[in-house]
mmCIF file of C-alpha atoms and ligand atoms in Angstrom:
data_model
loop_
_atom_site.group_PDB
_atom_site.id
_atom_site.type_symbol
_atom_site.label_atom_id
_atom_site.label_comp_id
_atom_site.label_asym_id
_atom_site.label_seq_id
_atom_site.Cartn_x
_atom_site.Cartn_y
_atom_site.Cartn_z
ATOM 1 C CA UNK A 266 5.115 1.234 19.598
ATOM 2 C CA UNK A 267 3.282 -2.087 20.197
ATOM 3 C CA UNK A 268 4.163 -3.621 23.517
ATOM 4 C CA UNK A 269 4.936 -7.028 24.621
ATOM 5 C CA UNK A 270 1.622 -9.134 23.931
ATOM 6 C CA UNK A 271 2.892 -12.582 25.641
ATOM 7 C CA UNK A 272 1.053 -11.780 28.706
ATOM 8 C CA UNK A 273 -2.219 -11.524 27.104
ATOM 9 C CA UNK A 274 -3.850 -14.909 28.322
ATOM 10 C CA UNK A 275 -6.022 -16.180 25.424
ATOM 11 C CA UNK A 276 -7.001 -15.494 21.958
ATOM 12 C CA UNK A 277 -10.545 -15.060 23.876
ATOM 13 C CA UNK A 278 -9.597 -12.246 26.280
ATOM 14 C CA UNK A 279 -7.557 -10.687 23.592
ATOM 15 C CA UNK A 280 -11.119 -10.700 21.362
ATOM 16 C CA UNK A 281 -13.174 -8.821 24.820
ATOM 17 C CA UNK A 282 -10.547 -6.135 25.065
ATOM 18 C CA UNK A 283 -10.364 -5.587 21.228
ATOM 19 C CA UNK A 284 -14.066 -5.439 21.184
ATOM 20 C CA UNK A 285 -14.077 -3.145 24.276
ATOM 21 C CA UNK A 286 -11.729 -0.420 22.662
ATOM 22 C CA UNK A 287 -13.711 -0.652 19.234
ATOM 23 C CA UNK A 288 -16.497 0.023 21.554
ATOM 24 C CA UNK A 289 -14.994 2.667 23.317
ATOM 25 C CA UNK A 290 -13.002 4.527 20.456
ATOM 26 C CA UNK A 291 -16.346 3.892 18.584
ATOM 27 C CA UNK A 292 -14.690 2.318 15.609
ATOM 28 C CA UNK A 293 -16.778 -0.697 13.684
ATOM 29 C CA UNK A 294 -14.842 -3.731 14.337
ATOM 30 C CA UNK A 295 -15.357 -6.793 11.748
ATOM 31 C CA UNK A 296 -14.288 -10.699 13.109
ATOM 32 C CA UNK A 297 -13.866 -13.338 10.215
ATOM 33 C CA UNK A 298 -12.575 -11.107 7.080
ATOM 34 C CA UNK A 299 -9.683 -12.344 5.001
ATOM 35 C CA UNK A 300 -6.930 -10.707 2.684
ATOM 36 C CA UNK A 301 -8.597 -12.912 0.036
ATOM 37 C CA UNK A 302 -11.427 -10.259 0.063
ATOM 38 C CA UNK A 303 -9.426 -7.038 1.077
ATOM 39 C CA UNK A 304 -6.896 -6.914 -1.110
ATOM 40 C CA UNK A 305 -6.725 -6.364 -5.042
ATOM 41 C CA UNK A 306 -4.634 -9.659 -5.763
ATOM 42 C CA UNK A 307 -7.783 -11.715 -4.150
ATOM 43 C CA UNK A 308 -5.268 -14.021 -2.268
ATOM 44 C CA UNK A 309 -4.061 -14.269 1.259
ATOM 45 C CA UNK A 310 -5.468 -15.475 4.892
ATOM 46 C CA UNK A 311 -8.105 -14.851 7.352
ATOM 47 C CA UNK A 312 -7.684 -12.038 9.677
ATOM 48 C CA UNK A 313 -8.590 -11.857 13.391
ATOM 49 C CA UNK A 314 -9.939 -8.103 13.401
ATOM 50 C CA UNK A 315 -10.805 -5.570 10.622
ATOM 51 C CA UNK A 316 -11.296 -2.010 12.627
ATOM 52 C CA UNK A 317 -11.870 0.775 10.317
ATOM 53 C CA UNK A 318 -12.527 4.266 11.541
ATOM 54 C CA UNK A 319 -14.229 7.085 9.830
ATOM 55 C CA UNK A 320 -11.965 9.929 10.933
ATOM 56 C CA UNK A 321 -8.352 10.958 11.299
ATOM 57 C CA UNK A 322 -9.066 11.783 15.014
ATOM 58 C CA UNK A 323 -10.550 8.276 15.889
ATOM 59 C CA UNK A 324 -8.215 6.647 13.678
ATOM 60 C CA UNK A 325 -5.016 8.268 15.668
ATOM 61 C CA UNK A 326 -7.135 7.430 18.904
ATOM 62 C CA UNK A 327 -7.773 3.542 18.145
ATOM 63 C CA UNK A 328 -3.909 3.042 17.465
ATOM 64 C CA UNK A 329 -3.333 4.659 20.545
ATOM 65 C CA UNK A 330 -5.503 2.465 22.516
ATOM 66 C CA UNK A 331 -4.342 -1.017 20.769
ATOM 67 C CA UNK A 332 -0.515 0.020 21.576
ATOM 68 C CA UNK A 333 -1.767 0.470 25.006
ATOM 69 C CA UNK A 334 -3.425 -2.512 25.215
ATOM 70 C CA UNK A 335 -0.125 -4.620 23.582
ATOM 71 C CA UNK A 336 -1.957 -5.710 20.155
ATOM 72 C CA UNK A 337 -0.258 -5.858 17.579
ATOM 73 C CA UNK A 338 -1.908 -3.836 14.475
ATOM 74 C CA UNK A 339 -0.559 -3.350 10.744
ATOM 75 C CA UNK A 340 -2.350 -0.465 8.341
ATOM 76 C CA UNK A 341 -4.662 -1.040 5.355
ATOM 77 C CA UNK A 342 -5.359 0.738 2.484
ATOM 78 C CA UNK A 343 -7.244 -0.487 -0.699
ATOM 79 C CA UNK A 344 -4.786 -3.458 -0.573
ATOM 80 C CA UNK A 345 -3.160 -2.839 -3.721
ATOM 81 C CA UNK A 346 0.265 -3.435 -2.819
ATOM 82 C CA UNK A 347 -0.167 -6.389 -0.322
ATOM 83 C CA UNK A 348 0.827 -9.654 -0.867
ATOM 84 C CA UNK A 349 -0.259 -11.207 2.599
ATOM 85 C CA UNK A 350 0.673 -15.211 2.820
ATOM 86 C CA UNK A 351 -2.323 -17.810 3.267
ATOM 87 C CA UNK A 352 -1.927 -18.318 7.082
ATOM 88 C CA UNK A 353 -4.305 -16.467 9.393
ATOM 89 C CA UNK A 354 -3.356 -13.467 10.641
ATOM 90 C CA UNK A 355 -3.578 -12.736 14.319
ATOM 91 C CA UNK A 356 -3.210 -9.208 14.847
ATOM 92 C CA UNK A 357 -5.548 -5.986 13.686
ATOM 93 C CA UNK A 358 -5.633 -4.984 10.775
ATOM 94 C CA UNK A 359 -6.579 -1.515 10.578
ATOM 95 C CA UNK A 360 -8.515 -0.158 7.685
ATOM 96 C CA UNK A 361 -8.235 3.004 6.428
ATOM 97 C CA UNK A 362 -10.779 2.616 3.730
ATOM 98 C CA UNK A 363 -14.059 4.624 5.607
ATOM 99 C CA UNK A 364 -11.251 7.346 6.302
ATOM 100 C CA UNK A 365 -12.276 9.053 3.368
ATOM 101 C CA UNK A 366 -14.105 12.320 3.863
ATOM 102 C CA UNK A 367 -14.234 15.128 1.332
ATOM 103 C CA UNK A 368 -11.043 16.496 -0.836
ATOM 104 C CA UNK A 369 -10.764 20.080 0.584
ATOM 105 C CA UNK A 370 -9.513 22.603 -2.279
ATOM 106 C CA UNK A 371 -8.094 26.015 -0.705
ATOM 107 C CA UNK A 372 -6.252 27.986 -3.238
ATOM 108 C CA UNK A 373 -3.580 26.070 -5.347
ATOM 109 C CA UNK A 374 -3.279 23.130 -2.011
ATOM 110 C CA UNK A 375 -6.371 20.138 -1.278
ATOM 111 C CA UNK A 376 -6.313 17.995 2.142
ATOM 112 C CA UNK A 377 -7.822 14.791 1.717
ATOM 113 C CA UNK A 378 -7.456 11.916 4.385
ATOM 114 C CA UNK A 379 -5.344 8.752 3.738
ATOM 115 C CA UNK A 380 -8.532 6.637 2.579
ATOM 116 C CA UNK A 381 -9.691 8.583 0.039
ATOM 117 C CA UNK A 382 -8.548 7.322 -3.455
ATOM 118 C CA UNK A 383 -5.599 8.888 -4.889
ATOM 119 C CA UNK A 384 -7.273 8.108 -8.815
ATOM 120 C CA UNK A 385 -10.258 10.378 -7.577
ATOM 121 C CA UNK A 386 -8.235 12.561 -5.965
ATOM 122 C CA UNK A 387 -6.371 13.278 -9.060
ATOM 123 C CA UNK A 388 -9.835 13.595 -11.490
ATOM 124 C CA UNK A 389 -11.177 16.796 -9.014
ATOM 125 C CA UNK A 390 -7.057 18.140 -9.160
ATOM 126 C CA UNK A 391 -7.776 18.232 -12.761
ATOM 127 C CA UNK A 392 -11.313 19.874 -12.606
ATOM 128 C CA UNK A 393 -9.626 22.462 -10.086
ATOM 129 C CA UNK A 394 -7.170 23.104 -12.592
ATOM 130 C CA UNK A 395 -4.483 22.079 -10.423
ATOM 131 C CA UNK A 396 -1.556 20.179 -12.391
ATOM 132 C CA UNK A 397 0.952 18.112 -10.628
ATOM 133 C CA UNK A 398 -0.446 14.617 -9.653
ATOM 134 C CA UNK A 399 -2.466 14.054 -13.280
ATOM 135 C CA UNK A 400 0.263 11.064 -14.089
ATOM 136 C CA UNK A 401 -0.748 9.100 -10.989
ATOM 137 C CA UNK A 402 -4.247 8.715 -11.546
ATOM 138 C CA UNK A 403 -4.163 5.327 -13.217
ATOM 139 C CA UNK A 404 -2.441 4.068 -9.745
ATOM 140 C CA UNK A 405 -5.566 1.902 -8.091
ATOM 141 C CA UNK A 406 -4.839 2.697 -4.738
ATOM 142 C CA UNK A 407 -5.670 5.339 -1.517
ATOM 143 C CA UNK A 408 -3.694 8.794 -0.743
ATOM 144 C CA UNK A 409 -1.869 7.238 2.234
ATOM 145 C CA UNK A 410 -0.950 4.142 0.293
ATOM 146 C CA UNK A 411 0.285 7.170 -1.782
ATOM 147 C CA UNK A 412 2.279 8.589 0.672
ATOM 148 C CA UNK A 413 3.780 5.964 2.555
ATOM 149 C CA UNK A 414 5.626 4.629 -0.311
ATOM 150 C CA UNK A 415 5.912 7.493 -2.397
ATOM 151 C CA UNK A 416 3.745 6.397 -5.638
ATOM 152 C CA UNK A 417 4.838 7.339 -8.819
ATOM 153 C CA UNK A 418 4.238 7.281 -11.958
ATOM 154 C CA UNK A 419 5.269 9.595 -15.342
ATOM 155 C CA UNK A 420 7.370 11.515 -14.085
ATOM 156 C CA UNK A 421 5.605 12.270 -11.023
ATOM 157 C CA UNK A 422 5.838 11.292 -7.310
ATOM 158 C CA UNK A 423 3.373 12.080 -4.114
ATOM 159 C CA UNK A 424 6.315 13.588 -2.152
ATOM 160 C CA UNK A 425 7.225 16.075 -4.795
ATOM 161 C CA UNK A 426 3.895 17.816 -3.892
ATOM 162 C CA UNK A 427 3.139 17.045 -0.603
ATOM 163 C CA UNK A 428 3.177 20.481 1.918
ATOM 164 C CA UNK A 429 1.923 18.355 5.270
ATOM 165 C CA UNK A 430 1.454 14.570 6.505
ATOM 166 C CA UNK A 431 -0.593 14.130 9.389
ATOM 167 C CA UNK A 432 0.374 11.059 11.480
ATOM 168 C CA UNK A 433 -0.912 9.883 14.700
ATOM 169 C CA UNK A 434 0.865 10.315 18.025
ATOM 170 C CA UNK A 435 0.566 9.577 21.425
ATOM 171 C CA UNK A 436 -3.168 9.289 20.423
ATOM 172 C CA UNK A 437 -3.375 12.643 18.186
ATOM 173 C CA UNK A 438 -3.157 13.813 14.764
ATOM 174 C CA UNK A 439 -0.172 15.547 13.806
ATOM 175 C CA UNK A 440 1.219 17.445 11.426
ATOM 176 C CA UNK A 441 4.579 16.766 9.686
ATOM 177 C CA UNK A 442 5.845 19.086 7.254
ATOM 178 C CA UNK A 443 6.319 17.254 4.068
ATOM 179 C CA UNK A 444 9.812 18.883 3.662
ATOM 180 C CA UNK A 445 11.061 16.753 6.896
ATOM 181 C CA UNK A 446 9.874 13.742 4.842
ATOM 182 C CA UNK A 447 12.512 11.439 2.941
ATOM 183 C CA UNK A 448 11.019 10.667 0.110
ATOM 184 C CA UNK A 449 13.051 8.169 -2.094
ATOM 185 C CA UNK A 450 11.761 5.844 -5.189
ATOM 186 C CA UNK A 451 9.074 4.054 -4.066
ATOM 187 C CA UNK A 452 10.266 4.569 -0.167
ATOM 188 C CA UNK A 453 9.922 6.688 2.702
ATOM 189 C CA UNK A 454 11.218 7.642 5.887
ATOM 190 C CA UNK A 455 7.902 7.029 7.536
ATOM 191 C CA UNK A 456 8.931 4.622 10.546
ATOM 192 C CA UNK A 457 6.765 1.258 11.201
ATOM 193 C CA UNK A 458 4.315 1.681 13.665
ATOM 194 C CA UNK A 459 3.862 5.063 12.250
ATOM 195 C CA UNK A 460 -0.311 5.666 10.846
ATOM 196 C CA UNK A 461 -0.319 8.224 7.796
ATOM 197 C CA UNK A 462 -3.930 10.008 8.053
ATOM 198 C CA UNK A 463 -3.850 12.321 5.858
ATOM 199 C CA UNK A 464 -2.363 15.223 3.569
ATOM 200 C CA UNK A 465 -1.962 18.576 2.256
ATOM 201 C CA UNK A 466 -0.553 19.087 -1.259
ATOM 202 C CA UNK A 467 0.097 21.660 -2.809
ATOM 203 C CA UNK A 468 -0.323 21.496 -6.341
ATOM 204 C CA UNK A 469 0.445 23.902 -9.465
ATOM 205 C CA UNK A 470 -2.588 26.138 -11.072
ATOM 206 C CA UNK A 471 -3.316 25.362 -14.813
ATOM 207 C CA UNK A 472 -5.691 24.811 -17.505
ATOM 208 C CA UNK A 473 -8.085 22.018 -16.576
ATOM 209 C CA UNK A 474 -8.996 20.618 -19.653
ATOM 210 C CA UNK A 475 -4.836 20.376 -20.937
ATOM 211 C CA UNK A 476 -4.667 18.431 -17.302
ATOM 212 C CA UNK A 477 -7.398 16.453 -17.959
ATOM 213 C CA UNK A 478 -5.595 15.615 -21.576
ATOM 214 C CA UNK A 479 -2.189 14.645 -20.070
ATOM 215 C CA UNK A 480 -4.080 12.289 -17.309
ATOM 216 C CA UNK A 481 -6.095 10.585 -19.984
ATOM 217 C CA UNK A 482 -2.632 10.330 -22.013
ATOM 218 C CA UNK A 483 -1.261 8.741 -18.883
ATOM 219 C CA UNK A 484 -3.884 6.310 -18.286
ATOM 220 C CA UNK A 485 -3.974 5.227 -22.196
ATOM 221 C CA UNK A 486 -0.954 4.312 -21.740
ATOM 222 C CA UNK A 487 -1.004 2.327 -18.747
ATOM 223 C CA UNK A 488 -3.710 0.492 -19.994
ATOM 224 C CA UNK A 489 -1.708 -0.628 -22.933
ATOM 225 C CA UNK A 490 1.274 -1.377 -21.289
ATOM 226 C CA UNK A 491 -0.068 -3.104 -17.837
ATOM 227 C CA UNK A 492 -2.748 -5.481 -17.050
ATOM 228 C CA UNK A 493 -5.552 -3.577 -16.073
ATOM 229 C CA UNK A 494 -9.048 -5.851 -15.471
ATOM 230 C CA UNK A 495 -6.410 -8.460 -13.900
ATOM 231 C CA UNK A 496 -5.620 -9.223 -10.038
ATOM 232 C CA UNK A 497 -2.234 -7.444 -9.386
ATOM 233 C CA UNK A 498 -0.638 -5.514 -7.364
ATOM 234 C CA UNK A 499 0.792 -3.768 -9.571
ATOM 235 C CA UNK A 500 4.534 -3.657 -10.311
ATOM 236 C CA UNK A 501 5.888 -6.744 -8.127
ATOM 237 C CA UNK A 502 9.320 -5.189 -7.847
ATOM 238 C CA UNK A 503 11.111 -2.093 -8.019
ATOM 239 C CA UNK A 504 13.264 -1.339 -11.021
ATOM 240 C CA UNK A 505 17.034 -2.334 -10.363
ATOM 241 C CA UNK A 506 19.015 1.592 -9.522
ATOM 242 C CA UNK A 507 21.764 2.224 -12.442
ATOM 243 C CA UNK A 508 20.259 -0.164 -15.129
ATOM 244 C CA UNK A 509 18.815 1.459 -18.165
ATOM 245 C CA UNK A 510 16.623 -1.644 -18.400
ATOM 246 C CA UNK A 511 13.372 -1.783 -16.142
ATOM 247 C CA UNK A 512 12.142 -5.079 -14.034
ATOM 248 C CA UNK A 513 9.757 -5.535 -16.648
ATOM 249 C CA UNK A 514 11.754 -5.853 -19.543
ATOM 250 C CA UNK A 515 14.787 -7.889 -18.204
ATOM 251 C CA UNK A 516 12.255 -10.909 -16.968
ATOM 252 C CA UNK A 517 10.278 -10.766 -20.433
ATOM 253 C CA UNK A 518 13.915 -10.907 -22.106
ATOM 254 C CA UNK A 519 14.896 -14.142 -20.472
ATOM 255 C CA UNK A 520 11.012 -15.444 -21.862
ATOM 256 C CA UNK A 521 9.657 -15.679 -18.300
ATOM 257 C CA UNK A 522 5.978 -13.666 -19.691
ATOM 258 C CA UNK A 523 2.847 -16.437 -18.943
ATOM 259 C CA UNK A 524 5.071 -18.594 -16.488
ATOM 260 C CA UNK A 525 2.793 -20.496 -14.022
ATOM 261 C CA UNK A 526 2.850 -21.660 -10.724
ATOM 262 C CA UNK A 527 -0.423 -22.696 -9.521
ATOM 263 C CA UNK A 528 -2.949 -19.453 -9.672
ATOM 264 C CA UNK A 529 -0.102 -17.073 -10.184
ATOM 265 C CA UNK A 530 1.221 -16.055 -13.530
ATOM 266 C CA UNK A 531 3.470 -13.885 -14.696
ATOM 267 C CA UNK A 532 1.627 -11.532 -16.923
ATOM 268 C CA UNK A 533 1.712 -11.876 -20.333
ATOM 269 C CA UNK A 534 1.051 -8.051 -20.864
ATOM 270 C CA UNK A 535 3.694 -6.655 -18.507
ATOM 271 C CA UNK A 536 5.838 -9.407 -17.035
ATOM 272 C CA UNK A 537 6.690 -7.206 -13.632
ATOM 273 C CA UNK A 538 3.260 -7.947 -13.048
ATOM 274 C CA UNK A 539 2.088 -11.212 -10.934
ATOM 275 C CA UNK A 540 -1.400 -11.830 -11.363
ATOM 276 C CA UNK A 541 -3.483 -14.299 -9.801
ATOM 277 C CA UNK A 542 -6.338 -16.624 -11.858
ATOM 278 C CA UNK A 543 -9.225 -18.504 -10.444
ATOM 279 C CA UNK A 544 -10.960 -19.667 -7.479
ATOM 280 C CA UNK A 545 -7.764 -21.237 -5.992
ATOM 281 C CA UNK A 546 -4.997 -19.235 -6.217
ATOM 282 C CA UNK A 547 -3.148 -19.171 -3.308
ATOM 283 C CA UNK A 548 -0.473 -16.269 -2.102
ATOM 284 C CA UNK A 549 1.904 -19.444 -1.995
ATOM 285 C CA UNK A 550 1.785 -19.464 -5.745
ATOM 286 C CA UNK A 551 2.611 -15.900 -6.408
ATOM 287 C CA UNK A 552 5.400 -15.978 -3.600
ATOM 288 C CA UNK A 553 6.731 -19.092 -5.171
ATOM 289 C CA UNK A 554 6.833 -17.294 -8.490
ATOM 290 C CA UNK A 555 8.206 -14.277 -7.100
ATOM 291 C CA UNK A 556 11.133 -16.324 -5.616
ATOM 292 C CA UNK A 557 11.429 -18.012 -8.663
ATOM 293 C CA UNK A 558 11.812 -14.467 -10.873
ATOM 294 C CA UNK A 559 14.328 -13.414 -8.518
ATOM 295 C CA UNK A 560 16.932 -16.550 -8.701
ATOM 296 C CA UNK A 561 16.590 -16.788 -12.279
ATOM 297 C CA UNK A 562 17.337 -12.294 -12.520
ATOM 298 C CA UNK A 563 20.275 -13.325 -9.698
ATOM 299 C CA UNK A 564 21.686 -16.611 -11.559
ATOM 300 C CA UNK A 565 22.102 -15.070 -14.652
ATOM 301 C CA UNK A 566 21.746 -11.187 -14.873
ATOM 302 C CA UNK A 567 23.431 -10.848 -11.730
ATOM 303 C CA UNK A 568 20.599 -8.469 -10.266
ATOM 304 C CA UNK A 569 19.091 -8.781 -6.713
ATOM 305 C CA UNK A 570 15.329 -7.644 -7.345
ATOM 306 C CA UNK A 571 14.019 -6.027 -4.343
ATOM 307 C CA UNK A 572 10.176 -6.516 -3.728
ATOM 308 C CA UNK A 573 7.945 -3.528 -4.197
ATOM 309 C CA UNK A 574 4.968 -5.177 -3.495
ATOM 310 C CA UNK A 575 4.734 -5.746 0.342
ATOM 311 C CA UNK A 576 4.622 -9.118 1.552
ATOM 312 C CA UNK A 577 2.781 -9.520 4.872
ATOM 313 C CA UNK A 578 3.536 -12.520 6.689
ATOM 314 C CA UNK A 579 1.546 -14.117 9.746
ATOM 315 C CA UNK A 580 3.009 -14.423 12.668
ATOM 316 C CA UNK A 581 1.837 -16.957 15.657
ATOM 317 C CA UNK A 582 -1.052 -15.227 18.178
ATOM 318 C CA UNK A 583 0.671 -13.898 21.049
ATOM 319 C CA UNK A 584 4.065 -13.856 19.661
ATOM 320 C CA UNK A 585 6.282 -10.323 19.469
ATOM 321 C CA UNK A 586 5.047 -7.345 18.239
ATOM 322 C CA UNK A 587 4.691 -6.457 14.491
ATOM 323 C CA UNK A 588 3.104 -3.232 13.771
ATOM 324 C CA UNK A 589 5.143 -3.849 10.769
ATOM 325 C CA UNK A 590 3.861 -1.236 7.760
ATOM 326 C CA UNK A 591 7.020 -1.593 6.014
ATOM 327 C CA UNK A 592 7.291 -5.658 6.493
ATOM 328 C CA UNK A 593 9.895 -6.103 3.130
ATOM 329 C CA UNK A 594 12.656 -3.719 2.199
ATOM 330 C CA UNK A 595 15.239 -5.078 1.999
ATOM 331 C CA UNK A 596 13.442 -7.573 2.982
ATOM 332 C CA UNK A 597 9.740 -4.227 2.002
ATOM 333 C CA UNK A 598 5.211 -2.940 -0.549
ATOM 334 C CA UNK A 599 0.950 -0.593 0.059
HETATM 335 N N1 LIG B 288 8.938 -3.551 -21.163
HETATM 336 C C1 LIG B 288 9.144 -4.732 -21.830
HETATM 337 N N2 LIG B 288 8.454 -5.843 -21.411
HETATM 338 C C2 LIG B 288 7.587 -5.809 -20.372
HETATM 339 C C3 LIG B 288 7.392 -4.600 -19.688
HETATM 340 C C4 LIG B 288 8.068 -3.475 -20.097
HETATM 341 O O1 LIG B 288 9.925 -4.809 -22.751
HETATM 342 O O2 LIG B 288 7.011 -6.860 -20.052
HETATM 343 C C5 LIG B 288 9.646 -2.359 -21.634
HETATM 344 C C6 LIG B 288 8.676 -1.318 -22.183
HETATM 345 O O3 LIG B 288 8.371 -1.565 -23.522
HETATM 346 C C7 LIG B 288 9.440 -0.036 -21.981
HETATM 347 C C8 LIG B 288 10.254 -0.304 -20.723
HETATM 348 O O4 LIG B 288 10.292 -1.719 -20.548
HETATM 349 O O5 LIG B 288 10.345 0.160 -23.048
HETATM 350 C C9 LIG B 288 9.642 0.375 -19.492
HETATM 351 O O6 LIG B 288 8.324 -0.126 -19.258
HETATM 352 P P1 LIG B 288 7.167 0.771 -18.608
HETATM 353 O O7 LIG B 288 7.025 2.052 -19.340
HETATM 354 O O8 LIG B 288 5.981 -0.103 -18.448
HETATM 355 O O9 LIG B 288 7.770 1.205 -17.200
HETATM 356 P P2 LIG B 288 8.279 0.326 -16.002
HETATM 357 O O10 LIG B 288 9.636 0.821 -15.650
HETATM 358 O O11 LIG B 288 8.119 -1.125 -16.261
HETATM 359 C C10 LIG B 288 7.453 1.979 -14.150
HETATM 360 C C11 LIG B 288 6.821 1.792 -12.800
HETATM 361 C C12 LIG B 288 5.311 1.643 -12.945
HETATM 362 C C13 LIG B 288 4.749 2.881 -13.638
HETATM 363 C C14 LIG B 288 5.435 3.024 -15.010
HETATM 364 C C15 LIG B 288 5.010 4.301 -15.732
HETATM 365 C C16 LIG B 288 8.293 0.617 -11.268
HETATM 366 C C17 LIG B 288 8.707 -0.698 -10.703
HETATM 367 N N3 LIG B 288 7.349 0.579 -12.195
HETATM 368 O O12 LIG B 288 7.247 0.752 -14.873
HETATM 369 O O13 LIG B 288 4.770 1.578 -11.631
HETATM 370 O O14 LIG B 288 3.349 2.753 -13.808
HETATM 371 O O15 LIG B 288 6.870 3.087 -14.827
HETATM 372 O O16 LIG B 288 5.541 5.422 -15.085
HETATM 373 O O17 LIG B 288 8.844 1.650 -10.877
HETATM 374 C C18 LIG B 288 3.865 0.357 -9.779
HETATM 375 O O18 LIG B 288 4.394 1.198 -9.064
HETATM 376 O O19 LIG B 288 3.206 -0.602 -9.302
HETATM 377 C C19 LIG B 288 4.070 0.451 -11.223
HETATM 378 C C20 LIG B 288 3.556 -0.439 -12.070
#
C-alpha cells in the first residue's frame, strides 16, 4: 500500500528519489509523457513519471520500492481502457508495456507476462492448437489488462482459463491460483494497489486451423459491428445485468449515434463506443458525453450505466495516496 506522501518536501526531491530508485531497480524512467500519447483514445494529461520495466521480477521490485518511498503509482497497460482527464498527473505511472517477454507453451497451458498482447497471444494459441481464448483476439489490449478486468468477448472470458496470476508482493512475484480469483463480468477481485505480472492458462487442445476459423469469424464480426481504425476504448460501459437489451442498442434507440461534444462523438457504428476526432479533443469532451449518455439512459429508461472504461482522474502533487487500478466501479475501466 502507498504511504502517506505529505511529507515529501517538493515536487523536486520527489523527482531525485524517483530517479534514484529507477536507477537502483534499473527500470528506464521517462519525465514529460502524456496520456494523450499512451493511451488508445489519444486524450488525457501530462504525466510526471513513465517507469516501465522489462521483467516481472523488476517490475514487483520497483512497486516495492515506490510504496516504500510514499509515491503514489497507478498501472499501465496498452491504455485501451483509460479515460484519464486533461489535468497533469502527479504520480507514476507504471508501464507494463516492455513486460513482454516470450509466450511459453508447455503442454495444453502458455505463461506470458502482463505486457504482452492478449491479440498475439491468442494468434500463437491458435497455431498451438490450443482453443479457448480465439474469441478475444480482436480485444486491442495486453494479458494483464486481460486479467484485471476479466476481458471478454464471444462467449469467452480470461478467468475461465486462467490456472495462475502472478502478482507482486512485499517486493516479489507471486503466484495466485486462478481458482482463488473472483472473476465477475468485466470485474475482479484483484485489490487496488495490487500489480498483475503475469499468467498461466490453461487452454483446451484442438485443431488449429478450425481455431484459427472461429477467431477470424470473431474478428469479422467485430469489425462490422465496432469501430475499428477509430480512437476508443472500446465499449464505454458495461451492459445493464437483467436487460435483454445491451448498452449499445438502448443509446442508439433513443437516436443518441453521431452526438457531439467537442472531439468526442458517439460512434456512429456502435453507439457504446466514444471516440475521439482531431487534434483537439480533449478527455473533457468524452467525459462530458459520457455524463450526458448516462442522464439521458437514467431520465428516461430508468437505467444507471456503470462505466467500463476506467476514468483516471488527477489528483493534486503531494495529496493522499492513489495507487488506484480500479479508480471507477461503482464509481470503475484497463
Ligand atoms: N446494437 C445496436 N446498436 C448499436 C450497437 C449494438 O442495435 O449501436 C445491437 C446489435 O445489433 C446486437 C446487440 O445490440 O443485436 C448486441 O451488440 P453487440 O453484439 O455489439 O454486443 P454488445 O453487447 O454491444 C458486448 C461487449 C463487447 C464485445 C461484444 C461481443 C460489453 C459492454 N460489450 O457488446 O465488448 O466485443 O459483446 O462479444 O460487454 C468491450 O469490452 O470493450 C467490448 C466492446
Amino acid at each position: 500500500m502507498v504511504r502517506d506522501f505529505k511529507l515529501a518536501a517538493s515536487a523536486g526531491d520527489r523527482d531525485s528519489l524517483i530517479e534514484e530508485i529507477a536507477s537502483r531497480v534499473r527500470v528506464k524512467a521517462e519525465h514529460g509523457r502524456s496520456f494523450a500519447q499512451l493511451t488508445s483514445l489519444r486524450v488525457g494529461g501530462a504525466i510526471d513519471w513513465v517507469l516501465s520495466p522489462s521483467s516481472e521480477e523488476q517490475a514487483a521490485n520497483v512497486v516495492f520500492e515506490l510504496d516504500n518511498a510514499g509515491i503514489p503509482w497507478r498501472p499501465l497497460g496498452s491504455g485501451s481502457n483509460v479515460l484519464a482527464d486533461d489535468a497533469d498527473h502527479h504520480y507514476v505511472v507504471v508501464s507494463l508495456k516492455e513486460l513482454k517477454g516470450e509466450a511459453i507453451f508447455e503442454s495444453n497451458c502458455v505463461s506470458v507476462s502482463a505486457g504482452f498482447s492478449l491479440p498475439r497471444l491468442c494468434v500463437e494459441a491458435a497455431r498451438n492448437g490450443l482453443a479457448g481464448i480465439e474469441g478475444l483476439g480482436g480485444i486491442p489490449g495486453t494479458v494483464g489488462g486481460a486479467l484485471w478486468m476479466n476481458a471478454g468477448a464471444y462467449g469467452q472470458e480470461i478467468g475461465i482459463v486462467t490456472e495462475i496470476v502472478r502478482v507482486a508482493r512485499e517486493g516479489r512475484v507471486v503466484e495466485v491460483p486462478g481458482s482463488e480469483v473472483t472473476w465477475n463480468y468485466r470485474h475482479t477481485s484483484f485489490r487496488d494497489g495490487e500489480l498483475l505480472l503475469g499468467a498461466t492458462l490453461r487452454l483446451q487442445p484442438g485443431d488449429p486451423e478450425a481455431i484459427k476459423q472461429r477467431m477470424i469469424e470473431a474478428k469479422t464480426k467485430r469489425l462490422e459491428t465496432q469501430p475499428h481504425s477509430a480512437r476508443s476504448a472500446g465499449c464505454f460501459f458495461k451492459n445493464p445485468p437483467g436487460n435483454a437489451k445491451g448498452t449499445g442498442r438502448i443509446i442508439d434507440e433513443m437516436g443518441m449515434k453521431g452526438t457531439r461534444k467537442g472531439g468526442a462523438v458517439i460512434s456512429p457504428v456502435h453507439a457504446n463506443f466514444i471516440v475521439t476526432e482531431g487534434e483537439d479533443a480533449k478527455a473533457v469532451d468524452a467525459l462530458a458525453l459520457a455524463e450526458e449518455i448516462r442522464d439521458r439512459v437514467r431520465r428516461e429508461q430508468g437505467i444507471e450505466l456503470e462505466y467500463e472504461v476506467e476514468i483516471w482522474r488527477a489528483e493534486p502533487a503531494g495529496t493522499e495516496a492513489i495507487t488506484v487500478q480500479k479508480d471507477l466501479e461503482g464509481s470503475q475501466k484497463p
